[in-house]
PDB file of C-alpha atoms in Angstrom:
ATOM      1  CA  MET A  94      95.141 111.857 116.867  1.00 53.00           C
ATOM      2  CA  ASP A  95      97.163 109.540 118.398  1.00 64.00           C
ATOM      3  CA  ASP A  96     100.461 110.342 119.994  1.00 93.00           C
ATOM      4  CA  VAL A  97     102.472 108.881 117.196  1.00 94.00           C
ATOM      5  CA  ASP A  98     100.724 111.191 114.502  1.00 95.00           C
ATOM      6  CA  GLY A  99     101.442 114.333 116.752  1.00 96.00           C
ATOM      7  CA  VAL A 100     105.104 113.272 117.106  1.00 97.00           C
ATOM      8  CA  LEU A 101     105.381 112.692 113.300  1.00 98.00           C
ATOM      9  CA  GLU A 102     103.791 116.045 112.685  1.00 98.00           C
ATOM     10  CA  ARG A 103     106.242 117.732 115.095  1.00 97.00           C
ATOM     11  CA  THR A 104     109.511 115.776 113.510  1.00 98.00           C
ATOM     12  CA  ILE A 105     108.501 116.915 109.996  1.00 98.00           C
ATOM     13  CA  ASP A 106     108.124 120.386 111.121  1.00 97.00           C
ATOM     14  CA  GLU A 107     111.546 120.055 112.877  1.00 97.00           C
ATOM     15  CA  LEU A 108     113.555 118.649 109.926  1.00 98.00           C
ATOM     16  CA  LEU A 109     112.172 121.453 107.659  1.00 98.00           C
ATOM     17  CA  ASP A 110     113.027 123.934 109.997  1.00 96.00           C
ATOM     18  CA  GLN A 111     116.549 122.812 109.940  1.00 96.00           C
ATOM     19  CA  ARG A 112     116.998 122.642 106.390  1.00 95.00           C
ATOM     20  CA  ARG A 113     117.527 125.736 104.042  1.00 94.00           C
ATOM     21  CA  PRO A 114     114.464 127.128 102.682  1.00 90.00           C
ATOM     22  CA  GLY A 115     113.081 125.626  99.742  1.00 89.00           C
ATOM     23  CA  THR A 116     115.109 122.376 100.442  1.00 95.00           C
ATOM     24  CA  THR A 117     112.570 119.078 100.806  1.00 97.00           C
ATOM     25  CA  ILE A 118     112.764 116.029 103.207  1.00 98.00           C
ATOM     26  CA  CYS A 119     111.316 112.608 102.623  1.00 97.00           C
ATOM     27  CA  PRO A 120     108.707 111.270 104.665  1.00 98.00           C
ATOM     28  CA  SER A 121     111.030 108.462 105.815  1.00 98.00           C
ATOM     29  CA  GLU A 122     113.446 110.723 107.493  1.00 98.00           C
ATOM     30  CA  ALA A 123     110.613 111.671 109.687  1.00 98.00           C
ATOM     31  CA  ALA A 124     109.687 108.008 110.174  1.00 98.00           C
ATOM     32  CA  ARG A 125     112.953 106.796 110.722  1.00 98.00           C
ATOM     33  CA  ALA A 126     113.625 109.838 113.533  1.00 98.00           C
ATOM     34  CA  VAL A 127     110.563 108.600 115.052  1.00 97.00           C
ATOM     35  CA  ASP A 128     111.230 104.988 115.298  1.00 97.00           C
ATOM     36  CA  PRO A 129     114.877 103.994 113.700  1.00 97.00           C
ATOM     37  CA  GLU A 130     113.805 100.086 113.943  1.00 97.00           C
ATOM     38  CA  GLY A 131     110.122 100.217 112.811  1.00 96.00           C
ATOM     39  CA  TRP A 132     110.200 103.143 110.411  1.00 97.00           C
ATOM     40  CA  ARG A 133     108.891 101.227 107.648  1.00 97.00           C
ATOM     41  CA  GLU A 134     105.427 100.408 109.686  1.00 97.00           C
ATOM     42  CA  LEU A 135     105.335 104.372 110.075  1.00 97.00           C
ATOM     43  CA  MET A 136     105.268 105.328 106.449  1.00 97.00           C
ATOM     44  CA  PRO A 137     101.654 105.528 105.932  1.00 97.00           C
ATOM     45  CA  ALA A 138     101.322 107.655 109.204  1.00 97.00           C
ATOM     46  CA  ALA A 139     104.105 109.823 108.134  1.00 98.00           C
ATOM     47  CA  ARG A 140     102.521 110.436 104.526  1.00 98.00           C
ATOM     48  CA  ALA A 141      99.229 111.261 106.557  1.00 97.00           C
ATOM     49  CA  ALA A 142     101.034 113.689 108.926  1.00 98.00           C
ATOM     50  CA  ALA A 143     102.330 115.673 106.234  1.00 98.00           C
ATOM     51  CA  GLY A 144      98.826 115.682 104.653  1.00 98.00           C
ATOM     52  CA  ARG A 145      97.732 117.359 107.650  1.00 98.00           C
ATOM     53  CA  LEU A 146     100.499 120.019 107.506  1.00 98.00           C
ATOM     54  CA  VAL A 147      99.406 120.652 103.973  1.00 98.00           C
ATOM     55  CA  ALA A 148      95.898 120.978 105.161  1.00 98.00           C
ATOM     56  CA  ALA A 149      97.130 123.498 107.851  1.00 97.00           C
ATOM     57  CA  GLY A 150      99.204 125.454 105.161  1.00 97.00           C
ATOM     58  CA  ARG A 151     102.439 124.354 106.812  1.00 97.00           C
ATOM     59  CA  ALA A 152     104.023 122.000 104.166  1.00 98.00           C
ATOM     60  CA  GLU A 153     103.639 121.199 100.645  1.00 97.00           C
ATOM     61  CA  VAL A 154     104.069 117.588  99.083  1.00 98.00           C
ATOM     62  CA  THR A 155     105.545 117.207  95.784  1.00 98.00           C
ATOM     63  CA  GLN A 156     106.675 114.508  93.554  1.00 97.00           C
ATOM     64  CA  ARG A 157     109.114 115.008  90.651  1.00 96.00           C
ATOM     65  CA  GLY A 158     109.125 118.689  91.537  1.00 93.00           C
ATOM     66  CA  GLU A 159     105.318 119.027  91.256  1.00 96.00           C
ATOM     67  CA  VAL A 160     102.910 119.834  93.979  1.00 97.00           C
ATOM     68  CA  VAL A 161     100.843 116.789  94.464  1.00 98.00           C
ATOM     69  CA  ASP A 162      97.996 115.409  96.836  1.00 97.00           C
ATOM     70  CA  VAL A 163      99.791 113.159  99.092  1.00 96.00           C
ATOM     71  CA  ALA A 164      96.555 111.125  99.456  1.00 95.00           C
ATOM     72  CA  THR A 165      96.676 110.187  95.908  1.00 96.00           C
ATOM     73  CA  ALA A 166     100.018 110.522  94.931  1.00 97.00           C
ATOM     74  CA  HIS A 167     101.791 106.881  94.194  1.00 95.00           C
ATOM     75  CA  GLY A 168     105.376 106.227  94.672  1.00 95.00           C
ATOM     76  CA  PRO A 169     108.093 108.552  96.368  1.00 96.00           C
ATOM     77  CA  VAL A 170     107.119 111.946  97.593  1.00 98.00           C
ATOM     78  CA  ARG A 171     109.088 114.899  99.255  1.00 98.00           C
ATOM     79  CA  ILE A 172     107.926 117.551 101.762  1.00 98.00           C
ATOM     80  CA  ARG A 173     108.651 121.468 101.858  1.00 98.00           C
ATOM     81  CA  ARG A 174     107.627 124.332 103.429  1.00 97.00           C
ATOM     82  CA  PRO A 175     105.089 126.128 101.084  1.00 95.00           C
ATOM     83  CA  ARG A 176     106.535 128.671  98.281  1.00 88.00           C
TER      84      ARG A 176
END
């Protein structure tokens, strides 16, 4: 894992810790926090970071309110703490 991957994971964790339980964040929020100018290029890495947090049991990825696999989901997704 290169440095930006770890930074994205920590940023997602921090953003989720700042929210009310059950509240979601967008992967773009983490990408923007890490690189406000180049966040679009970080989107694949932000989604991958979310996937690693899911694998570690620290997050869930949802689409239209349903838990999905971020690796196969197309379109916008949200990240939350596991329920």
